[in-house]
PDB file of C-alpha atoms in Angstrom:
ATOM      1  CA  MET A  51      27.288  -0.773 -15.332  1.00  0.00           C
ATOM      2  CA  ASN A  52      24.285   0.460 -13.828  1.00  0.00           C
ATOM      3  CA  PRO A  53      21.321  -1.683 -12.963  1.00  0.00           C
ATOM      4  CA  PRO A  54      18.185  -1.485 -14.716  1.00  0.00           C
ATOM      5  CA  LYS A  55      15.597   1.051 -13.370  1.00  0.00           C
ATOM      6  CA  VAL A  56      12.194   0.158 -12.204  1.00  0.00           C
ATOM      7  CA  THR A  57       9.248   1.126 -14.289  1.00  0.00           C
ATOM      8  CA  PHE A  58       6.488   2.217 -12.038  1.00  0.00           C
ATOM      9  CA  PHE A  59       2.853   2.173 -13.510  1.00  0.00           C
ATOM     10  CA  HIS A  60       0.904   4.673 -11.302  1.00  0.00           C
ATOM     11  CA  ALA A  61      -2.433   6.243 -11.448  1.00  0.00           C
ATOM     12  CA  PRO A  62      -3.307   9.508  -9.297  1.00  0.00           C
ATOM     13  CA  GLN A  63      -5.673   9.088  -6.508  1.00  0.00           C
ATOM     14  CA  SER A  64      -5.455   5.117  -6.443  1.00  0.00           C
ATOM     15  CA  ARG A  65      -3.943   2.695  -4.210  1.00  0.00           C
ATOM     16  CA  SER A  66      -0.689   3.060  -6.094  1.00  0.00           C
ATOM     17  CA  ARG A  67      -0.082   6.344  -3.911  1.00  0.00           C
ATOM     18  CA  GLY A  68       1.351   3.925  -1.366  1.00  0.00           C
ATOM     19  CA  THR A  69       3.999   2.714  -3.789  1.00  0.00           C
ATOM     20  CA  LEU A  70       4.526   6.539  -4.994  1.00  0.00           C
ATOM     21  CA  ALA A  71       5.142   7.161  -1.069  1.00  0.00           C
ATOM     22  CA  LEU A  72       7.663   4.134  -0.759  1.00  0.00           C
ATOM     23  CA  PHE A  73       9.587   5.474  -3.603  1.00  0.00           C
ATOM     24  CA  GLU A  74       9.878   8.768  -1.970  1.00  0.00           C
ATOM     25  CA  GLU A  75      11.027   6.896   1.398  1.00  0.00           C
ATOM     26  CA  LEU A  76      13.360   4.878  -0.544  1.00  0.00           C
ATOM     27  CA  GLY A  77      14.797   8.015  -2.428  1.00  0.00           C
ATOM     28  CA  VAL A  78      15.691   6.065  -5.653  1.00  0.00           C
ATOM     29  CA  ASP A  79      15.198   6.933  -9.254  1.00  0.00           C
ATOM     30  CA  TYR A  80      12.633   5.155 -11.485  1.00  0.00           C
ATOM     31  CA  ASP A  81      10.768   5.415 -14.760  1.00  0.00           C
ATOM     32  CA  LEU A  82       7.215   6.702 -14.247  1.00  0.00           C
ATOM     33  CA  HIS A  83       4.282   5.656 -16.462  1.00  0.00           C
ATOM     34  CA  LEU A  84       1.052   7.540 -15.610  1.00  0.00           C
ATOM     35  CA  LEU A  85      -2.288   6.006 -16.207  1.00  0.00           C
ATOM     36  CA  ASP A  86      -5.559   7.895 -16.275  1.00  0.00           C
ATOM     37  CA  LEU A  87      -8.245   5.986 -14.426  1.00  0.00           C
ATOM     38  CA  LYS A  88     -10.976   8.287 -15.749  1.00  0.00           C
ATOM     39  CA  ALA A  89      -9.840   8.207 -19.229  1.00  0.00           C
ATOM     40  CA  GLY A  90      -9.689   4.292 -18.867  1.00  0.00           C
ATOM     41  CA  THR A  91      -6.151   3.930 -20.014  1.00  0.00           C
ATOM     42  CA  GLN A  92      -5.495   1.014 -17.451  1.00  0.00           C
ATOM     43  CA  ARG A  93      -7.682  -0.848 -20.038  1.00  0.00           C
ATOM     44  CA  ASP A  94      -5.520  -0.213 -22.937  1.00  0.00           C
ATOM     45  CA  PRO A  95      -4.305  -3.303 -24.888  1.00  0.00           C
ATOM     46  CA  ASP A  96      -0.720  -2.674 -24.182  1.00  0.00           C
ATOM     47  CA  TYR A  97      -1.272  -2.375 -20.456  1.00  0.00           C
ATOM     48  CA  LEU A  98      -3.557  -5.442 -20.268  1.00  0.00           C
ATOM     49  CA  ALA A  99      -0.842  -7.380 -22.162  1.00  0.00           C
ATOM     50  CA  LEU A 100       1.561  -6.603 -19.248  1.00  0.00           C
ATOM     51  CA  ASN A 101      -1.018  -6.667 -16.498  1.00  0.00           C
ATOM     52  CA  PRO A 102      -4.233  -8.514 -17.573  1.00  0.00           C
ATOM     53  CA  LEU A 103      -6.227  -7.212 -14.565  1.00  0.00           C
ATOM     54  CA  GLY A 104      -5.456  -3.650 -15.348  1.00  0.00           C
ATOM     55  CA  LYS A 105      -4.671  -2.726 -11.974  1.00  0.00           C
ATOM     56  CA  VAL A 106      -2.326  -0.227 -10.228  1.00  0.00           C
ATOM     57  CA  PRO A 107       0.380  -0.245  -8.904  1.00  0.00           C
ATOM     58  CA  ALA A 108       2.588  -2.456 -11.017  1.00  0.00           C
ATOM     59  CA  ILE A 109       6.225  -2.178 -11.616  1.00  0.00           C
ATOM     60  CA  ARG A 110       8.442  -3.760 -14.058  1.00  0.00           C
ATOM     61  CA  HIS A 111      12.070  -4.517 -13.406  1.00  0.00           C
ATOM     62  CA  ALA A 112      14.859  -6.595 -15.065  1.00  0.00           C
ATOM     63  CA  GLY A 113      12.054  -8.086 -17.500  1.00  0.00           C
ATOM     64  CA  ALA A 114       9.757  -9.153 -14.703  1.00  0.00           C
ATOM     65  CA  MET A 115       6.355  -7.733 -13.879  1.00  0.00           C
ATOM     66  CA  VAL A 116       5.187  -7.583 -10.268  1.00  0.00           C
ATOM     67  CA  THR A 117       1.482  -6.639  -9.423  1.00  0.00           C
ATOM     68  CA  GLU A 118      -0.565  -6.626  -6.211  1.00  0.00           C
ATOM     69  CA  GLN A 119       0.519  -3.584  -3.912  1.00  0.00           C
ATOM     70  CA  PRO A 120       1.993  -5.700  -0.976  1.00  0.00           C
ATOM     71  CA  ALA A 121       4.076  -7.645  -3.448  1.00  0.00           C
ATOM     72  CA  VAL A 122       5.237  -4.491  -5.305  1.00  0.00           C
ATOM     73  CA  MET A 123       6.308  -2.860  -1.981  1.00  0.00           C
ATOM     74  CA  MET A 124       8.043  -5.977  -0.635  1.00  0.00           C
ATOM     75  CA  TYR A 125       9.957  -6.251  -3.953  1.00  0.00           C
ATOM     76  CA  LEU A 126      11.035  -2.869  -3.810  1.00  0.00           C
ATOM     77  CA  ALA A 127      11.915  -2.798  -0.218  1.00  0.00           C
ATOM     78  CA  ASP A 128      14.103  -5.980  -0.882  1.00  0.00           C
ATOM     79  CA  LEU A 129      15.662  -4.542  -3.985  1.00  0.00           C
ATOM     80  CA  TYR A 130      17.026  -1.615  -1.946  1.00  0.00           C
ATOM     81  CA  PRO A 131      18.093  -3.389   1.199  1.00  0.00           C
ATOM     82  CA  GLU A 132      20.665  -0.462   2.322  1.00  0.00           C
ATOM     83  CA  LYS A 133      17.578   1.852   2.730  1.00  0.00           C
ATOM     84  CA  GLY A 134      16.372  -0.328   5.545  1.00  0.00           C
ATOM     85  CA  LEU A 135      12.571  -0.605   5.018  1.00  0.00           C
ATOM     86  CA  ALA A 136      12.632  -4.314   5.126  1.00  0.00           C
ATOM     87  CA  PRO A 137      13.644  -6.626   7.869  1.00  0.00           C
ATOM     88  CA  ALA A 138      16.133  -9.216   6.396  1.00  0.00           C
ATOM     89  CA  ILE A 139      15.849 -12.884   6.443  1.00  0.00           C
ATOM     90  CA  GLY A 140      16.900 -13.946   9.954  1.00  0.00           C
ATOM     91  CA  ASP A 141      15.763 -10.746  11.630  1.00  0.00           C
ATOM     92  CA  PRO A 142      13.134 -11.416  14.244  1.00  0.00           C
ATOM     93  CA  LEU A 143      10.982  -8.886  12.643  1.00  0.00           C
ATOM     94  CA  ARG A 144      10.956 -10.465   9.196  1.00  0.00           C
ATOM     95  CA  GLY A 145       8.182 -12.737  10.017  1.00  0.00           C
ATOM     96  CA  PRO A 146       5.904 -10.238  11.596  1.00  0.00           C
ATOM     97  CA  TYR A 147       6.748  -7.819   8.564  1.00  0.00           C
ATOM     98  CA  LEU A 148       5.724 -10.400   6.007  1.00  0.00           C
ATOM     99  CA  ARG A 149       2.417 -11.235   7.917  1.00  0.00           C
ATOM    100  CA  TRP A 150       1.235  -7.623   7.818  1.00  0.00           C
ATOM    101  CA  MET A 151       1.956  -7.113   4.372  1.00  0.00           C
ATOM    102  CA  VAL A 152       0.244 -10.118   3.256  1.00  0.00           C
ATOM    103  CA  PHE A 153      -2.678  -9.584   5.786  1.00  0.00           C
ATOM    104  CA  TYR A 154      -3.516  -6.289   3.905  1.00  0.00           C
ATOM    105  CA  GLY A 155      -4.596  -8.168   0.842  1.00  0.00           C
ATOM    106  CA  SER A 156      -5.555 -11.444   2.065  1.00  0.00           C
ATOM    107  CA  CYS A 157      -7.811 -10.390   4.792  1.00  0.00           C
ATOM    108  CA  PHE A 158      -8.193  -6.559   5.142  1.00  0.00           C
ATOM    109  CA  GLU A 159      -9.184  -5.650   1.617  1.00  0.00           C
ATOM    110  CA  PRO A 160     -11.756  -8.670   1.360  1.00  0.00           C
ATOM    111  CA  ALA A 161     -13.225  -7.727   4.794  1.00  0.00           C
ATOM    112  CA  LEU A 162     -13.267  -4.073   3.939  1.00  0.00           C
ATOM    113  CA  VAL A 163     -15.322  -4.823   0.684  1.00  0.00           C
ATOM    114  CA  ASP A 164     -17.848  -6.852   2.294  1.00  0.00           C
ATOM    115  CA  HIS A 165     -18.294  -4.610   5.184  1.00  0.00           C
ATOM    116  CA  SER A 166     -18.677  -1.512   2.925  1.00  0.00           C
ATOM    117  CA  MET A 167     -21.172  -3.432   0.794  1.00  0.00           C
ATOM    118  CA  GLN A 168     -23.094  -4.592   3.888  1.00  0.00           C
ATOM    119  CA  ARG A 169     -22.461  -8.290   3.027  1.00  0.00           C
ATOM    120  CA  ASP A 170     -22.190 -11.067   5.430  1.00  0.00           C
ATOM    121  CA  PRO A 171     -18.945 -12.865   5.280  1.00  0.00           C
ATOM    122  CA  ALA A 172     -18.633 -16.446   4.609  1.00  0.00           C
ATOM    123  CA  PRO A 173     -18.640 -18.878   7.568  1.00  0.00           C
ATOM    124  CA  HIS A 174     -15.578 -18.986   9.450  1.00  0.00           C
ATOM    125  CA  ALA A 175     -14.613 -22.285   7.876  1.00  0.00           C
ATOM    126  CA  THR A 176     -14.285 -20.787   4.397  1.00  0.00           C
ATOM    127  CA  SER A 177     -14.102 -16.928   4.915  1.00  0.00           C
ATOM    128  CA  PRO A 178     -10.458 -15.796   4.134  1.00  0.00           C
ATOM    129  CA  TYR A 179     -10.568 -13.273   7.008  1.00  0.00           C
ATOM    130  CA  GLY A 180     -13.174 -14.440   9.612  1.00  0.00           C
ATOM    131  CA  THR A 181     -15.188 -11.182  10.521  1.00  0.00           C
ATOM    132  CA  TRP A 182     -14.768  -7.613   9.859  1.00  0.00           C
ATOM    133  CA  GLN A 183     -14.441  -7.026  13.577  1.00  0.00           C
ATOM    134  CA  GLU A 184     -11.985  -9.721  13.989  1.00  0.00           C
ATOM    135  CA  VAL A 185      -9.910  -7.833  11.345  1.00  0.00           C
ATOM    136  CA  LEU A 186     -10.359  -4.544  12.615  1.00  0.00           C
ATOM    137  CA  ASP A 187      -9.603  -5.644  16.391  1.00  0.00           C
ATOM    138  CA  ALA A 188      -6.330  -7.118  14.924  1.00  0.00           C
ATOM    139  CA  ILE A 189      -5.219  -4.125  13.434  1.00  0.00           C
ATOM    140  CA  VAL A 190      -6.072  -1.940  16.423  1.00  0.00           C
ATOM    141  CA  ASP A 191      -4.172  -4.278  18.798  1.00  0.00           C
ATOM    142  CA  GLN A 192      -1.140  -4.153  16.395  1.00  0.00           C
ATOM    143  CA  LEU A 193      -1.239  -0.558  16.245  1.00  0.00           C
ATOM    144  CA  THR A 194      -1.761   0.337  19.996  1.00  0.00           C
ATOM    145  CA  PRO A 195       1.753  -0.114  21.390  1.00  0.00           C
ATOM    146  CA  GLY A 196       3.094   2.152  18.603  1.00  0.00           C
ATOM    147  CA  PRO A 197       4.726   4.209  17.177  1.00  0.00           C
ATOM    148  CA  TRP A 198       5.095   1.833  14.269  1.00  0.00           C
ATOM    149  CA  LEU A 199       3.244  -1.343  12.998  1.00  0.00           C
ATOM    150  CA  LEU A 200       6.397  -3.347  14.262  1.00  0.00           C
ATOM    151  CA  GLY A 201       7.079  -1.249  17.050  1.00  0.00           C
ATOM    152  CA  GLU A 202      10.086   1.136  17.024  1.00  0.00           C
ATOM    153  CA  ARG A 203      10.968   0.295  13.515  1.00  0.00           C
ATOM    154  CA  PHE A 204       9.433   1.958  10.390  1.00  0.00           C
ATOM    155  CA  THR A 205       9.210  -0.222   7.372  1.00  0.00           C
ATOM    156  CA  ALA A 206       7.424  -0.653   4.096  1.00  0.00           C
ATOM    157  CA  ALA A 207       4.595  -2.071   5.968  1.00  0.00           C
ATOM    158  CA  ASP A 208       3.968   1.278   7.521  1.00  0.00           C
ATOM    159  CA  VAL A 209       3.753   2.955   4.134  1.00  0.00           C
ATOM    160  CA  LEU A 210       1.282   0.398   3.082  1.00  0.00           C
ATOM    161  CA  TRP A 211      -0.904   0.555   6.108  1.00  0.00           C
ATOM    162  CA  GLY A 212      -0.619   4.304   6.721  1.00  0.00           C
ATOM    163  CA  THR A 213      -1.673   5.161   3.359  1.00  0.00           C
ATOM    164  CA  ALA A 214      -4.393   2.488   3.211  1.00  0.00           C
ATOM    165  CA  LEU A 215      -5.994   3.398   6.520  1.00  0.00           C
ATOM    166  CA  HIS A 216      -5.619   7.222   5.501  1.00  0.00           C
ATOM    167  CA  TRP A 217      -7.924   6.485   2.666  1.00  0.00           C
ATOM    168  CA  THR A 218     -10.331   4.313   4.314  1.00  0.00           C
ATOM    169  CA  THR A 219     -10.865   6.797   7.384  1.00  0.00           C
ATOM    170  CA  MET A 220     -11.345   9.490   5.069  1.00  0.00           C
ATOM    171  CA  PHE A 221     -14.182   7.642   3.374  1.00  0.00           C
ATOM    172  CA  LYS A 222     -15.596   6.472   6.613  1.00  0.00           C
ATOM    173  CA  LEU A 223     -14.917   2.789   5.995  1.00  0.00           C
ATOM    174  CA  VAL A 224     -12.705   2.119   9.027  1.00  0.00           C
ATOM    175  CA  PRO A 225     -13.586   4.075  12.428  1.00  0.00           C
ATOM    176  CA  GLU A 226     -10.939   6.789  13.524  1.00  0.00           C
ATOM    177  CA  LEU A 227     -10.181   4.806  16.823  1.00  0.00           C
ATOM    178  CA  PRO A 228      -7.501   6.694  18.780  1.00  0.00           C
ATOM    179  CA  PRO A 229      -4.701   4.371  17.912  1.00  0.00           C
ATOM    180  CA  VAL A 230      -5.726   4.237  14.097  1.00  0.00           C
ATOM    181  CA  ARG A 231      -5.908   8.106  14.083  1.00  0.00           C
ATOM    182  CA  ALA A 232      -2.766   8.706  15.807  1.00  0.00           C
ATOM    183  CA  TYR A 233      -0.891   6.013  13.558  1.00  0.00           C
ATOM    184  CA  ILE A 234      -2.255   7.560  10.284  1.00  0.00           C
ATOM    185  CA  ASP A 235      -0.973  11.322  11.599  1.00  0.00           C
ATOM    186  CA  ARG A 236       2.513   9.847  12.458  1.00  0.00           C
ATOM    187  CA  VAL A 237       2.876   8.183   9.097  1.00  0.00           C
ATOM    188  CA  ARG A 238       1.456  11.220   7.147  1.00  0.00           C
ATOM    189  CA  ALA A 239       3.855  13.712   9.166  1.00  0.00           C
ATOM    190  CA  ARG A 240       6.961  12.027   7.496  1.00  0.00           C
ATOM    191  CA  PRO A 241       8.594  14.308   4.792  1.00  0.00           C
ATOM    192  CA  ALA A 242       8.461  11.481   2.157  1.00  0.00           C
ATOM    193  CA  MET A 243       4.598  11.002   2.580  1.00  0.00           C
ATOM    194  CA  GLN A 244       4.093  14.746   2.250  1.00  0.00           C
ATOM    195  CA  ARG A 245       6.199  14.874  -1.008  1.00  0.00           C
ATOM    196  CA  ALA A 246       4.120  11.804  -2.270  1.00  0.00           C
ATOM    197  CA  GLU A 247       0.949  13.646  -1.684  1.00  0.00           C
ATOM    198  CA  ALA A 248       2.088  16.503  -3.369  1.00  0.00           C
ATOM    199  CA  LYS A 249       3.264  14.879  -6.360  1.00  0.00           C
ATOM    200  CA  ASP A 250       0.214  12.962  -6.785  1.00  0.00           C
ATOM    201  CA  ALA A 251      -1.782  16.255  -6.541  1.00  0.00           C
ATOM    202  CA  ALA A 252       0.440  17.440  -9.600  1.00  0.00           C
ATOM    203  CA  PHE A 253      -0.133  14.300 -11.578  1.00  0.00           C
ATOM    204  CA  LEU A 254      -3.997  14.490 -10.871  1.00  0.00           C
ATOM    205  CA  ALA A 255      -3.991  18.225 -12.136  1.00  0.00           C
ATOM    206  CA  SER A 256      -1.897  17.245 -15.217  1.00  0.00           C
ATOM    207  CA  GLN A 257      -4.682  14.663 -16.125  1.00  0.00           C
ATOM    208  CA  SER A 258      -7.532  17.296 -15.702  1.00  0.00           C
TER     209      SER A 258
END
């Protein structure tokens, strides 16, 4: 018997493009549920009943709802271990992989929002991330050896960070330092990433 498909809740030109790219990297089938952010369908009661914050990406699988982009990506990469996009438990890269998946939501996004709104961070004792410069320095230091976030192995973490850094540099929220620019270019050159960009453009056009 075939296992249940994943239902993917996606909106074009949003954070969920990273999950779309991960599906392309995985090369697996799924059921797509498109939301239209401009029309506000992410606030429809039916979707809010599944995901009360009304955010994307989200996935539903075997009766379980998974939200928050890093959690969605970790779930999918572990669901298809044969694809090799997540180091297994016991692999020395498993810890660094989890660290950088969680660092995205726990440190990078809060720091980015405060920085973009020109808000001072909370004192170190209470700030979830320290300072914006400390967060940026940590990312640059991790990317500098290359070619990927964890060195020679490409993982779902690169899908997350490659798409996030692409968007944030486009809007001048993150400086295009040489290690950052080179990393983004390597990620975006992958065929799966290019397919995801083309699909997302088509989805957006269908909603216009």
